[in-house]
Every structure is written in C-alpha cells, then in structure tokens.
Amino acid sequence: MKVTVIIPTYNERENIGSLVEALEGEFEKIPNHEMGILVVDDNSPDGTQEAVREKMERWDNLRMITGEKRGLGAATVRGLRYAMEKLGAEVLVTIDADLSHDPKDVKRLLSEVDRGADYVIGSRYILGGSIPADWGLHRKFLSFFGNFVARILGVWEVHDLTPNFRAVRAEILDRIDLENLPRGYAFQIALVCRARDAGAEFFEVPIHFTDRAKGESKMPPRTIFETLGFLLKYRLRKILNPKF
C-alpha cells in the first residue's frame, strides 16, 4: 500500500530534522509498503520550513505544504486531503513532531492495518502502554480522566482517544466530512467518533509516550472546554438521532 506519514508542525525546527531522519531509517524496515512523509507547516517563524527543505534535498519521498495557523485539526485535515488527493495515499499515519512518539512504532501500527484493522491508535492506556513517570498527579489525573470522559460520551471501546499517533485507511476518511470537525485539539477525539460512525474497525497498539525534550507545548487552555463541548453535543445528537 501507499502510506503517507503526516507531521503537523509549528515552530519545530529543533525536532523536525531528527524525526524525519528517524522515520526514513524505519521505512527501510517496512519493505512491503511505499512510504512517504508529508510535513504540514503552519508558517512557522522559527525556520522549520528551512529545516525541512534541507532534508528534502536528501529524500525525494519527503514533501511539505504550508498554510495559515488555524489549529491542529485544520492542519491535519489539510494534510489528509493533500495526501489522499495529490499523493494517492491509501493509508494515512499521523505523528507528533516533538518526538513524543517513537518512529519505530510506525511499523507496529501498519502491521495491524495489514491484518485488517481500519483505524489503529497508539495507546497509552492499554496493557503495555505508558505515560511519563515524572508527570505530576494533576497532569496524570487530567489525562486519564479526560480519556475516561471521552470514552463515556464518545467511543467506549477505544481506551485512548486523544493521541495524534494513529494509522487509518483512506477509505474510512472518505466517508467522513472532515471539514465539519473541530479545528483544534478536539479534532483527535472527533475523528475517532466519526470513524466509528463510518463503520471503522479499531485496534490499539500499546506505546510509551515521552515528553518533548525541545521546544514548547502548544496545547491551549481552551482545549478542555472545546473537547467537552464537542463530546456533549455529539452524545446528545446520538441520543436524539442514533443515525447521526
């Protein structure tokens, strides 16, 4: 299959080069698929685009598109659309640019797609997965409780709805109105909900999540309210109209 790894970026000059190199190294261990990378940069002022262009001189399967900063969801949709329509991608993998996800796990996600899964998520909250041990109690509680609420109001069978590390078949995305999903971080949960509505078969692969070592986190405080707002509306509409 033709697989495109999508990396949304904003001010990731310190990380993007290392991530691209690590991914390209892992691609050599995935001989049964045509692998490529698409960087979706929100016009970073720190030189991220220059760092990507340097790597593009070495790898011809690396591409980049740019646009205005409108949120993680908007950038991801832009990348998904481009990969499917311009690159002919059959499987789309998304991964964070900050090296919090291990590029070695891309092969594990794709192995489950090969076995028939439509939507594979790198999960911290199943047996074998983990979050950083040095997270404070507040952050651990917020992450775990947030996912628990997302499961209750969204998709119960998925244990970790928020990570950006996942692989999905293009045929599932074709059944979803991507343009009508939240533009921010709530996009991750919304996409899982809509994929379930589209009949996707899910599978979770345990991963070890690590905090970024360079750069700053870009999750705004309003993320919690945006996500909860989507989930409440989603569940209410499902109650009133199960076919929604």
mmCIF file of C-alpha atoms in Angstrom:
data_model
loop_
_atom_site.group_PDB
_atom_site.id
_atom_site.type_symbol
_atom_site.label_atom_id
_atom_site.label_comp_id
_atom_site.label_asym_id
_atom_site.label_seq_id
_atom_site.Cartn_x
_atom_site.Cartn_y
_atom_site.Cartn_z
ATOM 1 C CA MET A 1 0.000 0.000 0.000
ATOM 2 C CA LYS A 2 0.955 3.612 -0.419
ATOM 3 C CA VAL A 3 1.438 5.114 3.059
ATOM 4 C CA THR A 4 1.937 8.790 3.908
ATOM 5 C CA VAL A 5 3.129 9.857 7.371
ATOM 6 C CA ILE A 6 1.683 13.292 8.127
ATOM 7 C CA ILE A 7 3.510 15.596 10.550
ATOM 8 C CA PRO A 8 1.747 18.846 11.526
ATOM 9 C CA THR A 9 4.323 21.429 12.616
ATOM 10 C CA TYR A 10 4.536 24.843 14.193
ATOM 11 C CA ASN A 11 7.908 26.024 15.475
ATOM 12 C CA GLU A 12 9.515 22.569 15.425
ATOM 13 C CA ARG A 13 12.881 23.392 13.887
ATOM 14 C CA GLU A 14 14.694 21.734 16.796
ATOM 15 C CA ASN A 15 12.845 18.433 16.326
ATOM 16 C CA ILE A 16 11.715 18.005 12.739
ATOM 17 C CA GLY A 17 15.093 17.042 11.280
ATOM 18 C CA SER A 18 15.667 14.298 13.827
ATOM 19 C CA LEU A 19 12.147 12.958 13.336
ATOM 20 C CA VAL A 20 12.465 12.823 9.552
ATOM 21 C CA GLU A 21 15.797 11.010 9.794
ATOM 22 C CA ALA A 22 14.381 8.506 12.293
ATOM 23 C CA LEU A 23 11.317 7.840 10.140
ATOM 24 C CA GLU A 24 13.360 7.367 6.988
ATOM 25 C CA GLY A 25 15.504 4.869 8.842
ATOM 26 C CA GLU A 26 12.428 2.930 9.934
ATOM 27 C CA PHE A 27 10.988 2.952 6.409
ATOM 28 C CA GLU A 28 13.847 0.682 5.352
ATOM 29 C CA LYS A 29 12.361 -1.944 7.684
ATOM 30 C CA ILE A 30 8.924 -1.709 6.034
ATOM 31 C CA PRO A 31 9.629 -3.110 2.559
ATOM 32 C CA ASN A 32 6.063 -4.116 1.731
ATOM 33 C CA HIS A 33 4.687 -0.564 1.537
ATOM 34 C CA GLU A 34 5.554 2.605 -0.380
ATOM 35 C CA MET A 35 6.370 5.049 2.408
ATOM 36 C CA GLY A 36 6.400 8.843 2.293
ATOM 37 C CA ILE A 37 6.345 11.853 4.628
ATOM 38 C CA LEU A 38 4.234 14.990 4.373
ATOM 39 C CA VAL A 39 5.087 17.908 6.674
ATOM 40 C CA VAL A 40 2.173 20.314 7.150
ATOM 41 C CA ASP A 41 3.648 23.538 8.485
ATOM 42 C CA ASP A 42 1.569 26.445 9.777
ATOM 43 C CA ASN A 43 4.025 29.089 8.553
ATOM 44 C CA SER A 44 6.397 28.628 11.496
ATOM 45 C CA PRO A 45 8.517 31.725 12.127
ATOM 46 C CA ASP A 46 11.393 29.741 13.664
ATOM 47 C CA GLY A 47 12.807 28.242 10.468
ATOM 48 C CA THR A 48 11.005 24.895 10.494
ATOM 49 C CA GLN A 49 10.426 25.091 6.737
ATOM 50 C CA GLU A 50 14.109 25.668 6.047
ATOM 51 C CA ALA A 51 14.988 22.618 8.148
ATOM 52 C CA VAL A 52 12.517 20.500 6.159
ATOM 53 C CA ARG A 53 13.826 21.744 2.820
ATOM 54 C CA GLU A 54 17.330 20.686 3.828
ATOM 55 C CA LYS A 55 16.034 17.140 4.348
ATOM 56 C CA MET A 56 14.068 17.272 1.078
ATOM 57 C CA GLU A 57 17.379 17.553 -0.765
ATOM 58 C CA ARG A 58 18.255 14.104 0.559
ATOM 59 C CA TRP A 59 14.918 12.247 0.411
ATOM 60 C CA ASP A 60 12.553 12.512 -2.547
ATOM 61 C CA ASN A 61 9.698 10.904 -0.613
ATOM 62 C CA LEU A 62 9.563 13.927 1.716
ATOM 63 C CA ARG A 63 7.109 16.711 0.867
ATOM 64 C CA MET A 64 5.850 19.831 2.586
ATOM 65 C CA ILE A 65 2.781 22.036 2.334
ATOM 66 C CA THR A 66 2.245 25.292 4.217
ATOM 67 C CA GLY A 67 -0.672 27.431 5.343
ATOM 68 C CA GLU A 68 -2.052 29.740 7.994
ATOM 69 C CA LYS A 69 -2.112 28.660 11.633
ATOM 70 C CA ARG A 70 -5.702 27.600 12.352
ATOM 71 C CA GLY A 71 -5.254 24.763 14.830
ATOM 72 C CA LEU A 72 -4.040 21.181 14.877
ATOM 73 C CA GLY A 73 -7.272 19.844 13.409
ATOM 74 C CA ALA A 74 -7.200 22.237 10.482
ATOM 75 C CA ALA A 75 -3.564 21.381 9.722
ATOM 76 C CA THR A 76 -4.249 17.652 9.947
ATOM 77 C CA VAL A 77 -7.243 17.875 7.614
ATOM 78 C CA ARG A 78 -5.158 19.851 5.134
ATOM 79 C CA GLY A 79 -2.534 17.119 5.241
ATOM 80 C CA LEU A 80 -5.015 14.263 4.966
ATOM 81 C CA ARG A 81 -6.716 15.842 1.972
ATOM 82 C CA TYR A 82 -3.442 16.533 0.193
ATOM 83 C CA ALA A 83 -2.081 13.051 0.844
ATOM 84 C CA MET A 84 -5.205 11.345 -0.463
ATOM 85 C CA GLU A 85 -5.932 13.623 -3.412
ATOM 86 C CA LYS A 86 -2.426 14.561 -4.581
ATOM 87 C CA LEU A 87 -0.255 11.681 -3.380
ATOM 88 C CA GLY A 88 -2.721 8.811 -3.722
ATOM 89 C CA ALA A 89 -2.198 7.620 -0.160
ATOM 90 C CA GLU A 90 -4.151 4.512 0.821
ATOM 91 C CA VAL A 91 -3.144 4.629 4.483
ATOM 92 C CA LEU A 92 -2.551 7.822 6.469
ATOM 93 C CA VAL A 93 -0.334 7.879 9.551
ATOM 94 C CA THR A 94 -0.233 10.935 11.808
ATOM 95 C CA ILE A 95 2.529 11.561 14.334
ATOM 96 C CA ASP A 96 3.578 14.460 16.558
ATOM 97 C CA ALA A 97 6.619 16.445 15.505
ATOM 98 C CA ASP A 98 8.074 16.704 19.014
ATOM 99 C CA LEU A 99 9.461 13.133 19.192
ATOM 100 C CA SER A 100 6.952 12.137 21.877
ATOM 101 C CA HIS A 101 6.034 9.148 19.678
ATOM 102 C CA ASP A 102 8.639 6.536 18.768
ATOM 103 C CA PRO A 103 9.110 6.261 14.964
ATOM 104 C CA LYS A 104 9.868 2.556 15.477
ATOM 105 C CA ASP A 105 6.199 2.065 16.341
ATOM 106 C CA VAL A 106 5.032 3.073 12.857
ATOM 107 C CA LYS A 107 5.756 -0.450 11.686
ATOM 108 C CA ARG A 108 3.652 -1.870 14.528
ATOM 109 C CA LEU A 109 0.676 0.312 13.598
ATOM 110 C CA LEU A 110 0.907 -0.694 9.943
ATOM 111 C CA SER A 111 1.162 -4.374 10.874
ATOM 112 C CA GLU A 112 -2.336 -4.145 12.352
ATOM 113 C CA VAL A 113 -3.619 -2.410 9.219
ATOM 114 C CA ASP A 114 -2.133 -5.312 7.242
ATOM 115 C CA ARG A 115 -4.124 -7.672 9.461
ATOM 116 C CA GLY A 116 -7.375 -5.915 8.579
ATOM 117 C CA ALA A 117 -7.843 -3.026 11.016
ATOM 118 C CA ASP A 118 -9.252 0.197 9.562
ATOM 119 C CA TYR A 119 -8.072 2.516 12.328
ATOM 120 C CA VAL A 120 -5.067 1.824 14.562
ATOM 121 C CA ILE A 121 -4.228 4.047 17.539
ATOM 122 C CA GLY A 122 -1.007 4.182 19.538
ATOM 123 C CA SER A 123 -2.462 3.880 23.031
ATOM 124 C CA ARG A 124 -1.020 4.826 26.410
ATOM 125 C CA TYR A 125 -3.881 3.308 28.369
ATOM 126 C CA ILE A 126 -3.872 -0.359 27.456
ATOM 127 C CA LEU A 127 -1.628 -3.126 28.798
ATOM 128 C CA GLY A 128 1.943 -2.365 27.772
ATOM 129 C CA GLY A 129 1.383 1.358 27.226
ATOM 130 C CA SER A 130 2.592 4.148 29.497
ATOM 131 C CA ILE A 131 2.798 7.861 30.224
ATOM 132 C CA PRO A 132 5.887 9.654 31.600
ATOM 133 C CA ALA A 133 6.625 8.618 35.176
ATOM 134 C CA ASP A 134 7.608 12.177 36.084
ATOM 135 C CA TRP A 135 4.221 13.665 35.211
ATOM 136 C CA GLY A 136 2.658 15.333 38.222
ATOM 137 C CA LEU A 137 -0.523 13.921 39.782
ATOM 138 C CA HIS A 138 -2.562 16.774 38.300
ATOM 139 C CA ARG A 139 -1.448 16.032 34.755
ATOM 140 C CA LYS A 140 -1.868 12.277 35.160
ATOM 141 C CA PHE A 141 -5.375 12.742 36.527
ATOM 142 C CA LEU A 142 -6.340 15.211 33.799
ATOM 143 C CA SER A 143 -5.104 12.891 31.053
ATOM 144 C CA PHE A 144 -6.693 9.729 32.450
ATOM 145 C CA PHE A 145 -9.974 11.360 33.466
ATOM 146 C CA GLY A 146 -10.204 13.206 30.142
ATOM 147 C CA ASN A 147 -9.930 9.946 28.243
ATOM 148 C CA PHE A 148 -12.462 8.297 30.546
ATOM 149 C CA VAL A 149 -14.996 11.052 29.820
ATOM 150 C CA ALA A 150 -14.227 10.789 26.096
ATOM 151 C CA ARG A 151 -14.944 7.062 26.222
ATOM 152 C CA ILE A 152 -18.256 7.542 28.024
ATOM 153 C CA LEU A 153 -19.505 10.277 25.712
ATOM 154 C CA GLY A 154 -17.699 9.141 22.576
ATOM 155 C CA VAL A 155 -16.350 5.678 21.771
ATOM 156 C CA TRP A 156 -16.180 3.317 24.747
ATOM 157 C CA GLU A 157 -14.231 0.531 23.033
ATOM 158 C CA VAL A 158 -11.244 2.839 22.395
ATOM 159 C CA HIS A 159 -9.130 3.390 25.533
ATOM 160 C CA ASP A 160 -7.072 6.369 24.327
ATOM 161 C CA LEU A 161 -8.884 8.825 22.054
ATOM 162 C CA THR A 162 -6.544 11.818 22.251
ATOM 163 C CA PRO A 163 -3.111 10.904 20.822
ATOM 164 C CA ASN A 164 -2.087 12.076 17.367
ATOM 165 C CA PHE A 165 -0.238 8.803 16.693
ATOM 166 C CA ARG A 166 -2.514 6.680 14.524
ATOM 167 C CA ALA A 167 -2.943 4.955 11.169
ATOM 168 C CA VAL A 168 -6.214 4.968 9.214
ATOM 169 C CA ARG A 169 -7.317 3.692 5.842
ATOM 170 C CA ALA A 170 -8.207 6.371 3.280
ATOM 171 C CA GLU A 171 -11.494 4.605 2.531
ATOM 172 C CA ILE A 172 -12.656 5.353 6.092
ATOM 173 C CA LEU A 173 -11.696 9.022 5.818
ATOM 174 C CA ASP A 174 -13.602 9.260 2.532
ATOM 175 C CA ARG A 175 -16.808 8.529 4.466
ATOM 176 C CA ILE A 176 -16.242 11.389 6.929
ATOM 177 C CA ASP A 177 -16.969 15.089 6.489
ATOM 178 C CA LEU A 178 -13.525 16.193 7.594
ATOM 179 C CA GLU A 179 -14.253 19.859 7.005
ATOM 180 C CA ASN A 180 -17.023 19.794 9.608
ATOM 181 C CA LEU A 181 -14.846 18.601 12.516
ATOM 182 C CA PRO A 182 -13.304 20.805 15.250
ATOM 183 C CA ARG A 183 -10.231 22.750 14.149
ATOM 184 C CA GLY A 184 -8.270 22.453 17.403
ATOM 185 C CA TYR A 185 -7.077 19.561 19.572
ATOM 186 C CA ALA A 186 -10.647 18.255 19.931
ATOM 187 C CA PHE A 187 -10.218 17.069 16.353
ATOM 188 C CA GLN A 188 -8.485 13.897 17.543
ATOM 189 C CA ILE A 189 -11.478 12.713 19.557
ATOM 190 C CA ALA A 190 -13.967 13.900 16.949
ATOM 191 C CA LEU A 191 -12.244 11.910 14.220
ATOM 192 C CA VAL A 192 -12.421 8.702 16.268
ATOM 193 C CA CYS A 193 -16.143 9.275 16.887
ATOM 194 C CA ARG A 194 -16.866 9.908 13.233
ATOM 195 C CA ALA A 195 -14.746 6.950 12.141
ATOM 196 C CA ARG A 196 -16.796 4.683 14.420
ATOM 197 C CA ASP A 197 -19.961 6.096 12.835
ATOM 198 C CA ALA A 198 -18.413 5.296 9.434
ATOM 199 C CA GLY A 199 -18.018 1.642 10.423
ATOM 200 C CA ALA A 200 -14.294 1.569 11.181
ATOM 201 C CA GLU A 201 -12.758 -1.461 12.880
ATOM 202 C CA PHE A 202 -10.417 -0.168 15.614
ATOM 203 C CA PHE A 203 -7.257 -1.631 17.072
ATOM 204 C CA GLU A 204 -4.957 -0.183 19.734
ATOM 205 C CA VAL A 205 -1.213 -0.735 19.944
ATOM 206 C CA PRO A 206 0.483 -0.029 23.294
ATOM 207 C CA ILE A 207 3.045 2.765 23.143
ATOM 208 C CA HIS A 208 5.364 4.519 25.578
ATOM 209 C CA PHE A 209 4.646 8.250 25.418
ATOM 210 C CA THR A 210 7.527 10.590 26.254
ATOM 211 C CA ASP A 211 7.516 14.339 26.873
ATOM 212 C CA ARG A 212 9.156 16.619 24.351
ATOM 213 C CA ALA A 213 12.774 17.407 25.134
ATOM 214 C CA LYS A 214 12.985 20.528 22.938
ATOM 215 C CA GLY A 215 10.530 23.317 22.219
ATOM 216 C CA GLU A 216 7.302 24.227 23.994
ATOM 217 C CA SER A 217 3.927 22.526 24.253
ATOM 218 C CA LYS A 218 1.278 24.213 22.097
ATOM 219 C CA MET A 219 -1.922 22.938 23.703
ATOM 220 C CA PRO A 220 -4.013 25.997 24.648
ATOM 221 C CA PRO A 221 -6.029 26.095 27.923
ATOM 222 C CA ARG A 222 -9.330 26.229 25.998
ATOM 223 C CA THR A 223 -8.712 22.693 24.704
ATOM 224 C CA ILE A 224 -10.584 21.107 27.632
ATOM 225 C CA PHE A 225 -13.713 23.199 27.043
ATOM 226 C CA GLU A 226 -13.581 22.756 23.280
ATOM 227 C CA THR A 227 -13.325 18.981 23.649
ATOM 228 C CA LEU A 228 -16.030 18.693 26.284
ATOM 229 C CA GLY A 229 -18.312 20.873 24.169
ATOM 230 C CA PHE A 230 -17.907 18.597 21.165
ATOM 231 C CA LEU A 231 -18.479 15.435 23.213
ATOM 232 C CA LEU A 232 -21.643 16.727 24.876
ATOM 233 C CA LYS A 233 -23.115 17.819 21.539
ATOM 234 C CA TYR A 234 -22.086 14.539 19.920
ATOM 235 C CA ARG A 235 -23.703 12.381 22.617
ATOM 236 C CA LEU A 236 -26.878 14.479 22.703
ATOM 237 C CA ARG A 237 -27.285 14.244 18.946
ATOM 238 C CA LYS A 238 -26.681 10.489 19.050
ATOM 239 C CA ILE A 239 -29.408 10.163 21.696
ATOM 240 C CA LEU A 240 -31.870 12.238 19.690
ATOM 241 C CA ASN A 241 -30.866 10.716 16.351
ATOM 242 C CA PRO A 242 -28.932 7.403 16.548
ATOM 243 C CA LYS A 243 -28.155 7.635 12.825
ATOM 244 C CA PHE A 244 -26.400 10.988 13.292
#
